[in-house]
């Protein structure tokens, strides 16, 4: 069995952002040389997500609006977590959007559905953060 591990770094200029990282993950898969197996991709920070959904700008605005209704950024005082930080909302948003995705690898390709794309979801940006890619198979 082959294994592959890579850390990807992101720094978004805004507090919140959704980045389509599918091409980067496909490049990792190519580098790994693995043809059949499983790919795990997870955020290594507790205020960021990796998730799969549609690359459609209206939907991304819907996510932003929905998450702000569930866990508004402000007032910062609304969160007990914000004694020393201001990112209580970001922890909650990350939990809703998920930590990781697992994708099947078939014939050397990501075995995604027709509209599935892999996204990095940032909820407390403007600093460097990591995503882990681990691939196992043969
Ligand atoms: Zn925090």
PDB file of C-alpha atoms and ligand atoms in Angstrom:
ATOM      1  CA  UNK A   1       0.000   0.000   0.000  1.00  0.00           C
ATOM      2  CA  UNK A   2       1.201   3.516  -0.823  1.00  0.00           C
ATOM      3  CA  UNK A   3       0.682   6.527   1.408  1.00  0.00           C
ATOM      4  CA  UNK A   4       0.904  10.254   0.682  1.00  0.00           C
ATOM      5  CA  UNK A   5       0.741  13.208   3.051  1.00  0.00           C
ATOM      6  CA  UNK A   6       0.788  16.916   2.301  1.00  0.00           C
ATOM      7  CA  UNK A   7      -0.010  20.125   4.178  1.00  0.00           C
ATOM      8  CA  UNK A   8      -1.580  22.946   2.173  1.00  0.00           C
ATOM      9  CA  UNK A   9      -1.350  26.519   3.480  1.00  0.00           C
ATOM     10  CA  UNK A  10      -3.991  29.209   3.090  1.00  0.00           C
ATOM     11  CA  UNK A  11      -4.205  32.844   4.146  1.00  0.00           C
ATOM     12  CA  UNK A  12      -7.404  34.612   3.170  1.00  0.00           C
ATOM     13  CA  UNK A  13      -7.445  38.439   3.152  1.00  0.00           C
ATOM     14  CA  UNK A  14     -10.946  38.411   4.666  1.00  0.00           C
ATOM     15  CA  UNK A  15     -12.297  36.948   7.913  1.00  0.00           C
ATOM     16  CA  UNK A  16     -14.568  34.546   6.002  1.00  0.00           C
ATOM     17  CA  UNK A  17     -14.060  32.921   2.593  1.00  0.00           C
ATOM     18  CA  UNK A  18     -14.831  29.808   0.592  1.00  0.00           C
ATOM     19  CA  UNK A  19     -12.048  28.558  -1.690  1.00  0.00           C
ATOM     20  CA  UNK A  20     -12.481  25.816  -4.277  1.00  0.00           C
ATOM     21  CA  UNK A  21      -9.456  23.602  -3.599  1.00  0.00           C
ATOM     22  CA  UNK A  22     -10.442  20.772  -5.978  1.00  0.00           C
ATOM     23  CA  UNK A  23      -7.651  21.507  -8.532  1.00  0.00           C
ATOM     24  CA  UNK A  24      -5.056  21.539  -5.723  1.00  0.00           C
ATOM     25  CA  UNK A  25      -6.354  18.216  -4.355  1.00  0.00           C
ATOM     26  CA  UNK A  26      -6.272  16.732  -7.868  1.00  0.00           C
ATOM     27  CA  UNK A  27      -2.624  17.826  -8.118  1.00  0.00           C
ATOM     28  CA  UNK A  28      -1.887  16.058  -4.806  1.00  0.00           C
ATOM     29  CA  UNK A  29      -3.508  12.910  -6.133  1.00  0.00           C
ATOM     30  CA  UNK A  30      -1.391  13.084  -9.302  1.00  0.00           C
ATOM     31  CA  UNK A  31       1.778  13.504  -7.188  1.00  0.00           C
ATOM     32  CA  UNK A  32       0.834  10.496  -5.044  1.00  0.00           C
ATOM     33  CA  UNK A  33       0.630   8.134  -8.006  1.00  0.00           C
ATOM     34  CA  UNK A  34      -2.208   6.320  -6.233  1.00  0.00           C
ATOM     35  CA  UNK A  35      -4.856   4.880  -8.594  1.00  0.00           C
ATOM     36  CA  UNK A  36      -7.232   3.110  -6.183  1.00  0.00           C
ATOM     37  CA  UNK A  37      -7.825   4.116  -2.564  1.00  0.00           C
ATOM     38  CA  UNK A  38      -9.136   6.841  -0.292  1.00  0.00           C
ATOM     39  CA  UNK A  39      -8.318  10.511   0.120  1.00  0.00           C
ATOM     40  CA  UNK A  40      -8.861  12.375   3.382  1.00  0.00           C
ATOM     41  CA  UNK A  41      -8.753  16.164   3.423  1.00  0.00           C
ATOM     42  CA  UNK A  42      -9.211  18.020   6.718  1.00  0.00           C
ATOM     43  CA  UNK A  43      -8.766  21.474   8.155  1.00  0.00           C
ATOM     44  CA  UNK A  44      -6.046  21.490  10.834  1.00  0.00           C
ATOM     45  CA  UNK A  45      -7.607  24.469  12.606  1.00  0.00           C
ATOM     46  CA  UNK A  46     -10.757  24.645  14.718  1.00  0.00           C
ATOM     47  CA  UNK A  47     -12.116  27.745  12.976  1.00  0.00           C
ATOM     48  CA  UNK A  48     -11.926  26.427   9.379  1.00  0.00           C
ATOM     49  CA  UNK A  49     -13.710  23.690   7.412  1.00  0.00           C
ATOM     50  CA  UNK A  50     -13.267  21.409   4.482  1.00  0.00           C
ATOM     51  CA  UNK A  51     -16.543  20.467   2.833  1.00  0.00           C
ATOM     52  CA  UNK A  52     -18.022  19.321  -0.471  1.00  0.00           C
ATOM     53  CA  UNK A  53     -20.731  21.219  -2.276  1.00  0.00           C
ATOM     54  CA  UNK A  54     -21.610  23.121  -5.454  1.00  0.00           C
ATOM     55  CA  UNK A  55     -19.311  25.839  -6.840  1.00  0.00           C
ATOM     56  CA  UNK A  56     -22.136  28.347  -7.279  1.00  0.00           C
ATOM     57  CA  UNK A  57     -21.803  31.910  -6.015  1.00  0.00           C
ATOM     58  CA  UNK A  58     -25.464  32.253  -4.984  1.00  0.00           C
ATOM     59  CA  UNK A  59     -25.153  29.162  -2.809  1.00  0.00           C
ATOM     60  CA  UNK A  60     -21.968  30.507  -1.229  1.00  0.00           C
ATOM     61  CA  UNK A  61     -23.787  33.732  -0.302  1.00  0.00           C
ATOM     62  CA  UNK A  62     -26.611  31.574   1.077  1.00  0.00           C
ATOM     63  CA  UNK A  63     -24.095  29.727   3.269  1.00  0.00           C
ATOM     64  CA  UNK A  64     -22.704  33.065   4.486  1.00  0.00           C
ATOM     65  CA  UNK A  65     -26.179  34.432   5.288  1.00  0.00           C
ATOM     66  CA  UNK A  66     -27.345  31.199   6.934  1.00  0.00           C
ATOM     67  CA  UNK A  67     -24.219  30.880   9.071  1.00  0.00           C
ATOM     68  CA  UNK A  68     -24.523  34.532  10.146  1.00  0.00           C
ATOM     69  CA  UNK A  69     -28.096  33.845  11.241  1.00  0.00           C
ATOM     70  CA  UNK A  70     -27.024  30.759  13.203  1.00  0.00           C
ATOM     71  CA  UNK A  71     -23.896  32.280  14.750  1.00  0.00           C
ATOM     72  CA  UNK A  72     -23.517  36.017  14.076  1.00  0.00           C
ATOM     73  CA  UNK A  73     -19.960  37.349  14.281  1.00  0.00           C
ATOM     74  CA  UNK A  74     -21.104  40.328  16.386  1.00  0.00           C
ATOM     75  CA  UNK A  75     -21.632  41.356  19.072  1.00  0.00           C
ATOM     76  CA  UNK A  76     -18.483  39.579  20.240  1.00  0.00           C
ATOM     77  CA  UNK A  77     -19.817  39.741  23.785  1.00  0.00           C
ATOM     78  CA  UNK A  78     -22.557  37.242  22.938  1.00  0.00           C
ATOM     79  CA  UNK A  79     -20.060  34.332  23.168  1.00  0.00           C
ATOM     80  CA  UNK A  80     -18.586  33.048  26.426  1.00  0.00           C
ATOM     81  CA  UNK A  81     -15.565  31.873  24.371  1.00  0.00           C
ATOM     82  CA  UNK A  82     -14.697  35.483  23.586  1.00  0.00           C
ATOM     83  CA  UNK A  83     -13.026  36.285  26.903  1.00  0.00           C
ATOM     84  CA  UNK A  84      -9.600  36.371  25.265  1.00  0.00           C
ATOM     85  CA  UNK A  85     -10.590  35.983  21.591  1.00  0.00           C
ATOM     86  CA  UNK A  86     -13.193  37.262  19.151  1.00  0.00           C
ATOM     87  CA  UNK A  87     -13.770  34.067  17.188  1.00  0.00           C
ATOM     88  CA  UNK A  88     -16.550  32.310  19.082  1.00  0.00           C
ATOM     89  CA  UNK A  89     -18.734  32.500  15.965  1.00  0.00           C
ATOM     90  CA  UNK A  90     -15.980  30.933  13.832  1.00  0.00           C
ATOM     91  CA  UNK A  91     -15.775  27.819  16.041  1.00  0.00           C
ATOM     92  CA  UNK A  92     -19.541  27.321  15.716  1.00  0.00           C
ATOM     93  CA  UNK A  93     -19.563  27.924  11.933  1.00  0.00           C
ATOM     94  CA  UNK A  94     -16.728  25.431  11.465  1.00  0.00           C
ATOM     95  CA  UNK A  95     -18.643  22.790  13.411  1.00  0.00           C
ATOM     96  CA  UNK A  96     -21.724  23.213  11.228  1.00  0.00           C
ATOM     97  CA  UNK A  97     -19.737  23.097   7.949  1.00  0.00           C
ATOM     98  CA  UNK A  98     -17.585  20.142   9.016  1.00  0.00           C
ATOM     99  CA  UNK A  99     -13.944  19.311   9.600  1.00  0.00           C
ATOM    100  CA  UNK A 100     -13.108  16.949   6.745  1.00  0.00           C
ATOM    101  CA  UNK A 101     -14.081  15.084   3.612  1.00  0.00           C
ATOM    102  CA  UNK A 102     -13.235  11.577   2.425  1.00  0.00           C
ATOM    103  CA  UNK A 103     -13.249  10.944  -1.326  1.00  0.00           C
ATOM    104  CA  UNK A 104     -12.880   7.619  -3.132  1.00  0.00           C
ATOM    105  CA  UNK A 105     -10.030   7.349  -5.626  1.00  0.00           C
ATOM    106  CA  UNK A 106     -10.947   5.336  -8.703  1.00  0.00           C
ATOM    107  CA  UNK A 107      -8.702   4.847 -11.740  1.00  0.00           C
ATOM    108  CA  UNK A 108      -6.452   7.671 -10.544  1.00  0.00           C
ATOM    109  CA  UNK A 109      -9.244  10.254 -10.242  1.00  0.00           C
ATOM    110  CA  UNK A 110     -11.359  11.803  -7.494  1.00  0.00           C
ATOM    111  CA  UNK A 111     -14.597   9.815  -7.663  1.00  0.00           C
ATOM    112  CA  UNK A 112     -16.886  12.830  -7.119  1.00  0.00           C
ATOM    113  CA  UNK A 113     -20.506  13.281  -8.133  1.00  0.00           C
ATOM    114  CA  UNK A 114     -21.239  15.532 -11.132  1.00  0.00           C
ATOM    115  CA  UNK A 115     -21.512  18.802  -9.166  1.00  0.00           C
ATOM    116  CA  UNK A 116     -19.330  17.969  -6.191  1.00  0.00           C
ATOM    117  CA  UNK A 117     -16.371  20.253  -5.525  1.00  0.00           C
ATOM    118  CA  UNK A 118     -14.084  20.422  -2.496  1.00  0.00           C
ATOM    119  CA  UNK A 119     -13.948  23.706  -0.564  1.00  0.00           C
ATOM    120  CA  UNK A 120     -11.853  25.247   2.152  1.00  0.00           C
ATOM    121  CA  UNK A 121     -14.157  27.256   4.406  1.00  0.00           C
ATOM    122  CA  UNK A 122     -12.436  30.002   6.374  1.00  0.00           C
ATOM    123  CA  UNK A 123     -14.255  31.586   9.326  1.00  0.00           C
ATOM    124  CA  UNK A 124     -11.421  33.405  11.086  1.00  0.00           C
ATOM    125  CA  UNK A 125      -8.972  34.324   8.357  1.00  0.00           C
ATOM    126  CA  UNK A 126      -6.218  36.896   7.742  1.00  0.00           C
ATOM    127  CA  UNK A 127      -3.624  34.432   9.041  1.00  0.00           C
ATOM    128  CA  UNK A 128      -1.836  31.350   7.735  1.00  0.00           C
ATOM    129  CA  UNK A 129      -3.691  28.093   8.303  1.00  0.00           C
ATOM    130  CA  UNK A 130      -3.192  24.514   7.183  1.00  0.00           C
ATOM    131  CA  UNK A 131      -5.166  21.767   5.496  1.00  0.00           C
ATOM    132  CA  UNK A 132      -3.997  18.147   5.581  1.00  0.00           C
ATOM    133  CA  UNK A 133      -4.253  15.832   2.581  1.00  0.00           C
ATOM    134  CA  UNK A 134      -3.711  12.123   3.255  1.00  0.00           C
ATOM    135  CA  UNK A 135      -4.085   9.512   0.553  1.00  0.00           C
ATOM    136  CA  UNK A 136      -3.798   5.752   1.005  1.00  0.00           C
ATOM    137  CA  UNK A 137      -4.136   3.041  -1.605  1.00  0.00           C
ATOM    138  CA  UNK A 138      -2.229   1.515  -4.452  1.00  0.00           C
TER     139      UNK A 138
HETATM  140 ZN1  LIG B   1     -11.212  30.598  19.653  1.00  0.00          ZN
END
